[in-house]
Amino acid sequence: MSSRFSRAASTYEEWAVPQRETAKKLVEFIKPRGLILDLGCGTGFVSEHIKGTTVGLDISEEMVRVYVEKFGKGILGDAENLPFKDKSFDYVLSNFALHWTDWRRSIKEALRVARKGVGVSIPVEGSVSFSEFPFPREEEILKLFNPTDYLILEVDIPFTGFELVKFFHFTGTSLYKGKSKVKTKRELERLAKHSGREKFRVLLLKLLK
């Protein structure tokens, strides 16, 4: 997975429009202060909206490189096993990243290293009508973590036809662990021809301590 997102780093900022939108909304929802961990930082969509000190962590070496160029401090690491001591950060924010991980373990790790709170935006079941991706169920997340507050967003993907196929390719999300098979060019062309406006159903979590 890390190599796939590394290859996508050069195109991610141009194509990841929904991800950029939810990053802004997440920061507005949480209003973090102090030292913040941008977990699964990518190229830094969350950090762009934070006035405090940020540290980025991502599993992709190339994403971390881009993040460091923009924000100064980035670490190559795994969200499921964070390389930090307990309560190392005031807040931990993660945008559009933890569905790629064991989200139960990753959120618990985020809570472990946060002093004040955790904010998460994560696409859930009901996202992208044709996708085989095993998006988590919002009911399961809410039951397990009992958040201080939460929001559900319907976030449009502003591409249709073959542009929609390119969106999934250029944001690194056309393949994933457990995918049954890679679609052929003909299958992609058929999908592009019949696809309309798609959306992500995104859960925003506020977990205060």
mmCIF file of C-alpha atoms in Angstrom:
data_model
loop_
_atom_site.group_PDB
_atom_site.id
_atom_site.type_symbol
_atom_site.label_atom_id
_atom_site.label_comp_id
_atom_site.label_asym_id
_atom_site.label_seq_id
_atom_site.Cartn_x
_atom_site.Cartn_y
_atom_site.Cartn_z
ATOM 1 C CA MET A 1 0.000 0.000 0.000
ATOM 2 C CA SER A 2 2.786 2.441 0.848
ATOM 3 C CA SER A 3 4.326 2.103 -2.633
ATOM 4 C CA ARG A 4 0.959 2.765 -4.298
ATOM 5 C CA PHE A 5 0.442 5.996 -2.384
ATOM 6 C CA SER A 6 4.058 6.985 -3.040
ATOM 7 C CA ARG A 7 3.382 6.711 -6.766
ATOM 8 C CA ALA A 8 0.238 8.816 -6.339
ATOM 9 C CA ALA A 9 1.931 11.643 -4.419
ATOM 10 C CA SER A 10 2.633 13.723 -7.529
ATOM 11 C CA THR A 11 -1.028 13.671 -8.636
ATOM 12 C CA TYR A 12 -2.753 13.538 -5.259
ATOM 13 C CA GLU A 13 -3.069 17.265 -4.597
ATOM 14 C CA GLU A 14 -4.627 17.928 -7.996
ATOM 15 C CA TRP A 15 -7.204 15.132 -7.884
ATOM 16 C CA ALA A 16 -8.062 14.622 -4.209
ATOM 17 C CA VAL A 17 -10.836 17.229 -4.123
ATOM 18 C CA PRO A 18 -13.184 15.442 -1.646
ATOM 19 C CA GLN A 19 -10.260 14.722 0.661
ATOM 20 C CA ARG A 20 -9.261 18.379 0.699
ATOM 21 C CA GLU A 21 -12.852 19.420 1.465
ATOM 22 C CA THR A 22 -13.222 17.054 4.416
ATOM 23 C CA ALA A 23 -9.843 18.098 5.839
ATOM 24 C CA LYS A 24 -11.043 21.689 6.142
ATOM 25 C CA LYS A 25 -14.335 20.615 7.696
ATOM 26 C CA LEU A 26 -12.536 18.350 10.174
ATOM 27 C CA VAL A 27 -10.320 21.171 11.454
ATOM 28 C CA GLU A 28 -13.344 23.475 11.763
ATOM 29 C CA PHE A 29 -15.199 20.753 13.682
ATOM 30 C CA ILE A 30 -12.396 19.940 16.136
ATOM 31 C CA LYS A 31 -10.712 23.363 16.488
ATOM 32 C CA PRO A 32 -7.404 21.851 17.660
ATOM 33 C CA ARG A 33 -4.758 23.847 19.524
ATOM 34 C CA GLY A 34 -1.180 23.224 20.562
ATOM 35 C CA LEU A 35 0.907 20.373 19.167
ATOM 36 C CA ILE A 36 -1.041 18.358 16.590
ATOM 37 C CA LEU A 37 -0.314 15.025 14.923
ATOM 38 C CA ASP A 38 -1.612 14.877 11.344
ATOM 39 C CA LEU A 39 -2.134 11.116 11.172
ATOM 40 C CA GLY A 40 -2.047 9.644 7.672
ATOM 41 C CA CYS A 41 -1.022 13.124 6.613
ATOM 42 C CA GLY A 42 -0.619 12.575 2.889
ATOM 43 C CA THR A 43 0.607 15.866 1.463
ATOM 44 C CA GLY A 44 -0.854 17.841 4.366
ATOM 45 C CA PHE A 45 -4.473 18.805 3.691
ATOM 46 C CA VAL A 46 -5.253 18.914 7.430
ATOM 47 C CA SER A 47 -2.107 20.813 8.355
ATOM 48 C CA GLU A 48 -2.906 23.524 5.795
ATOM 49 C CA HIS A 49 -5.745 24.675 8.068
ATOM 50 C CA ILE A 50 -3.974 24.436 11.438
ATOM 51 C CA LYS A 51 -2.317 27.431 13.054
ATOM 52 C CA GLY A 52 -0.504 25.436 15.741
ATOM 53 C CA THR A 53 2.549 23.189 15.429
ATOM 54 C CA THR A 54 2.004 20.060 13.340
ATOM 55 C CA VAL A 55 3.809 16.780 12.861
ATOM 56 C CA GLY A 56 2.831 14.572 9.938
ATOM 57 C CA LEU A 57 2.915 10.784 9.906
ATOM 58 C CA ASP A 58 2.282 8.620 6.857
ATOM 59 C CA ILE A 59 3.087 5.114 5.655
ATOM 60 C CA SER A 60 4.186 6.479 2.255
ATOM 61 C CA GLU A 61 7.772 7.699 1.997
ATOM 62 C CA GLU A 62 6.951 10.035 -0.898
ATOM 63 C CA MET A 63 3.944 11.557 0.883
ATOM 64 C CA VAL A 64 6.159 12.229 3.907
ATOM 65 C CA ARG A 65 8.773 13.850 1.676
ATOM 66 C CA VAL A 66 6.188 16.232 0.201
ATOM 67 C CA TYR A 67 4.785 16.938 3.667
ATOM 68 C CA VAL A 68 8.223 17.800 5.064
ATOM 69 C CA GLU A 69 8.868 20.204 2.197
ATOM 70 C CA LYS A 70 5.662 22.054 3.080
ATOM 71 C CA PHE A 71 5.494 21.825 6.879
ATOM 72 C CA GLY A 72 8.931 20.821 8.156
ATOM 73 C CA LYS A 73 8.315 17.801 10.383
ATOM 74 C CA GLY A 74 7.168 14.454 9.016
ATOM 75 C CA ILE A 75 7.679 10.847 10.096
ATOM 76 C CA LEU A 76 7.395 7.584 8.196
ATOM 77 C CA GLY A 77 5.229 5.321 10.321
ATOM 78 C CA ASP A 78 2.227 3.044 10.776
ATOM 79 C CA ALA A 79 -1.067 4.345 12.207
ATOM 80 C CA GLU A 80 -1.682 0.987 13.881
ATOM 81 C CA ASN A 81 1.614 1.166 15.816
ATOM 82 C CA LEU A 82 2.439 4.810 16.451
ATOM 83 C CA PRO A 83 6.093 5.467 17.359
ATOM 84 C CA PHE A 84 5.207 7.914 20.154
ATOM 85 C CA LYS A 85 4.835 7.792 23.914
ATOM 86 C CA ASP A 86 1.437 8.185 25.573
ATOM 87 C CA LYS A 87 0.043 11.741 25.481
ATOM 88 C CA SER A 88 2.731 13.041 23.128
ATOM 89 C CA PHE A 89 0.356 15.451 21.332
ATOM 90 C CA ASP A 90 -2.431 17.795 22.345
ATOM 91 C CA TYR A 91 -4.615 16.608 19.467
ATOM 92 C CA VAL A 92 -4.461 13.929 16.798
ATOM 93 C CA LEU A 93 -6.360 14.536 13.559
ATOM 94 C CA SER A 94 -6.766 12.040 10.743
ATOM 95 C CA ASN A 95 -8.493 12.723 7.449
ATOM 96 C CA PHE A 96 -9.498 10.074 4.885
ATOM 97 C CA ALA A 97 -6.778 7.678 6.002
ATOM 98 C CA LEU A 98 -7.859 5.206 8.658
ATOM 99 C CA HIS A 99 -10.218 3.174 6.436
ATOM 100 C CA TRP A 100 -6.995 1.877 4.813
ATOM 101 C CA THR A 101 -5.911 0.505 8.191
ATOM 102 C CA ASP A 102 -7.382 -1.577 10.972
ATOM 103 C CA TRP A 103 -9.364 1.504 12.008
ATOM 104 C CA ARG A 104 -10.225 0.088 15.434
ATOM 105 C CA ARG A 105 -6.563 -0.259 16.321
ATOM 106 C CA SER A 106 -5.573 3.031 14.672
ATOM 107 C CA ILE A 107 -8.174 5.097 16.536
ATOM 108 C CA LYS A 108 -7.139 3.475 19.821
ATOM 109 C CA GLU A 109 -3.531 4.396 19.047
ATOM 110 C CA ALA A 110 -4.569 7.975 18.256
ATOM 111 C CA LEU A 111 -6.348 8.193 21.609
ATOM 112 C CA ARG A 112 -3.280 6.798 23.364
ATOM 113 C CA VAL A 113 -0.931 9.518 22.071
ATOM 114 C CA ALA A 114 -3.397 12.431 22.470
ATOM 115 C CA ARG A 115 -3.691 14.531 25.616
ATOM 116 C CA LYS A 116 -6.871 16.467 24.782
ATOM 117 C CA GLY A 117 -8.653 14.858 21.902
ATOM 118 C CA VAL A 118 -8.838 13.104 18.553
ATOM 119 C CA GLY A 119 -10.633 14.096 15.368
ATOM 120 C CA VAL A 120 -11.253 11.643 12.535
ATOM 121 C CA SER A 121 -12.918 11.880 9.160
ATOM 122 C CA ILE A 122 -13.473 8.470 7.608
ATOM 123 C CA PRO A 123 -15.571 7.372 4.610
ATOM 124 C CA VAL A 124 -18.141 4.785 5.606
ATOM 125 C CA GLU A 125 -20.549 2.279 4.103
ATOM 126 C CA GLY A 126 -22.725 3.992 1.494
ATOM 127 C CA SER A 127 -19.770 5.600 -0.258
ATOM 128 C CA VAL A 128 -19.254 5.134 -4.016
ATOM 129 C CA SER A 129 -22.094 2.959 -5.270
ATOM 130 C CA PHE A 130 -19.994 0.712 -7.519
ATOM 131 C CA SER A 131 -16.999 0.247 -5.211
ATOM 132 C CA GLU A 132 -16.053 -3.135 -3.747
ATOM 133 C CA PHE A 133 -14.084 -1.402 -0.999
ATOM 134 C CA PRO A 134 -15.070 -2.628 2.491
ATOM 135 C CA PHE A 135 -15.914 0.761 3.974
ATOM 136 C CA PRO A 136 -16.560 0.542 7.738
ATOM 137 C CA ARG A 137 -20.095 0.817 9.113
ATOM 138 C CA GLU A 138 -20.753 4.085 10.910
ATOM 139 C CA GLU A 139 -22.935 2.308 13.501
ATOM 140 C CA GLU A 140 -20.030 0.069 14.483
ATOM 141 C CA ILE A 141 -17.634 2.999 14.836
ATOM 142 C CA LEU A 142 -20.087 5.023 16.931
ATOM 143 C CA LYS A 143 -20.885 2.080 19.199
ATOM 144 C CA LEU A 144 -17.236 1.225 19.768
ATOM 145 C CA PHE A 145 -15.923 4.746 20.459
ATOM 146 C CA ASN A 146 -18.981 6.657 21.743
ATOM 147 C CA PRO A 147 -17.756 10.043 20.440
ATOM 148 C CA THR A 148 -18.257 13.382 22.170
ATOM 149 C CA ASP A 149 -19.875 14.565 18.945
ATOM 150 C CA TYR A 150 -20.091 13.478 15.334
ATOM 151 C CA LEU A 151 -21.281 14.607 11.910
ATOM 152 C CA ILE A 152 -22.266 12.789 8.730
ATOM 153 C CA LEU A 153 -21.283 14.480 5.466
ATOM 154 C CA GLU A 154 -22.301 13.651 1.921
ATOM 155 C CA VAL A 155 -19.262 14.711 -0.104
ATOM 156 C CA ASP A 156 -19.551 14.843 -3.892
ATOM 157 C CA ILE A 157 -16.808 13.474 -6.106
ATOM 158 C CA PRO A 158 -16.700 16.186 -8.810
ATOM 159 C CA PHE A 159 -15.807 13.833 -11.664
ATOM 160 C CA THR A 160 -17.842 11.635 -13.987
ATOM 161 C CA GLY A 161 -17.117 9.222 -16.803
ATOM 162 C CA PHE A 162 -13.475 8.413 -17.400
ATOM 163 C CA GLU A 163 -12.455 11.375 -15.210
ATOM 164 C CA LEU A 164 -13.985 9.459 -12.295
ATOM 165 C CA VAL A 165 -11.851 6.423 -13.090
ATOM 166 C CA LYS A 166 -8.794 8.695 -13.255
ATOM 167 C CA PHE A 167 -9.732 10.155 -9.854
ATOM 168 C CA PHE A 168 -9.486 6.747 -8.194
ATOM 169 C CA HIS A 169 -6.251 5.988 -10.019
ATOM 170 C CA PHE A 170 -4.514 9.301 -9.327
ATOM 171 C CA THR A 171 -5.433 9.344 -5.639
ATOM 172 C CA GLY A 172 -3.918 5.901 -5.140
ATOM 173 C CA THR A 173 -7.240 4.233 -4.410
ATOM 174 C CA SER A 174 -7.821 2.060 -7.473
ATOM 175 C CA LEU A 175 -6.306 -0.967 -5.708
ATOM 176 C CA TYR A 176 -6.475 -2.157 -2.142
ATOM 177 C CA LYS A 177 -5.671 -5.165 -0.021
ATOM 178 C CA GLY A 178 -8.327 -7.812 -0.486
ATOM 179 C CA LYS A 179 -9.515 -6.597 -3.889
ATOM 180 C CA SER A 180 -10.689 -9.605 -5.860
ATOM 181 C CA LYS A 181 -9.049 -8.597 -9.139
ATOM 182 C CA VAL A 182 -7.772 -5.654 -11.149
ATOM 183 C CA LYS A 183 -10.292 -4.394 -13.707
ATOM 184 C CA THR A 184 -9.347 -4.666 -17.376
ATOM 185 C CA LYS A 185 -9.187 -1.641 -19.647
ATOM 186 C CA ARG A 186 -12.506 -2.679 -21.229
ATOM 187 C CA GLU A 187 -14.160 -2.987 -17.823
ATOM 188 C CA LEU A 188 -12.878 0.457 -16.858
ATOM 189 C CA GLU A 189 -14.184 1.938 -20.109
ATOM 190 C CA ARG A 190 -17.608 0.368 -19.464
ATOM 191 C CA LEU A 191 -17.607 1.674 -15.900
ATOM 192 C CA ALA A 192 -16.664 5.156 -17.101
ATOM 193 C CA LYS A 193 -19.424 5.167 -19.692
ATOM 194 C CA HIS A 194 -22.171 4.315 -17.215
ATOM 195 C CA SER A 195 -20.971 6.108 -14.094
ATOM 196 C CA GLY A 196 -22.789 9.225 -12.927
ATOM 197 C CA ARG A 197 -22.124 11.559 -10.028
ATOM 198 C CA GLU A 198 -20.723 9.643 -7.080
ATOM 199 C CA LYS A 199 -20.168 10.637 -3.463
ATOM 200 C CA PHE A 200 -18.469 9.667 -0.247
ATOM 201 C CA ARG A 201 -20.477 9.272 2.930
ATOM 202 C CA VAL A 202 -18.063 10.599 5.553
ATOM 203 C CA LEU A 203 -18.217 10.269 9.322
ATOM 204 C CA LEU A 204 -16.550 13.036 11.367
ATOM 205 C CA LEU A 205 -15.696 12.021 14.927
ATOM 206 C CA LYS A 206 -14.863 14.258 17.877
ATOM 207 C CA LEU A 207 -13.298 12.247 20.692
ATOM 208 C CA LEU A 208 -12.423 14.527 23.603
ATOM 209 C CA LYS A 209 -10.582 13.228 26.694
#
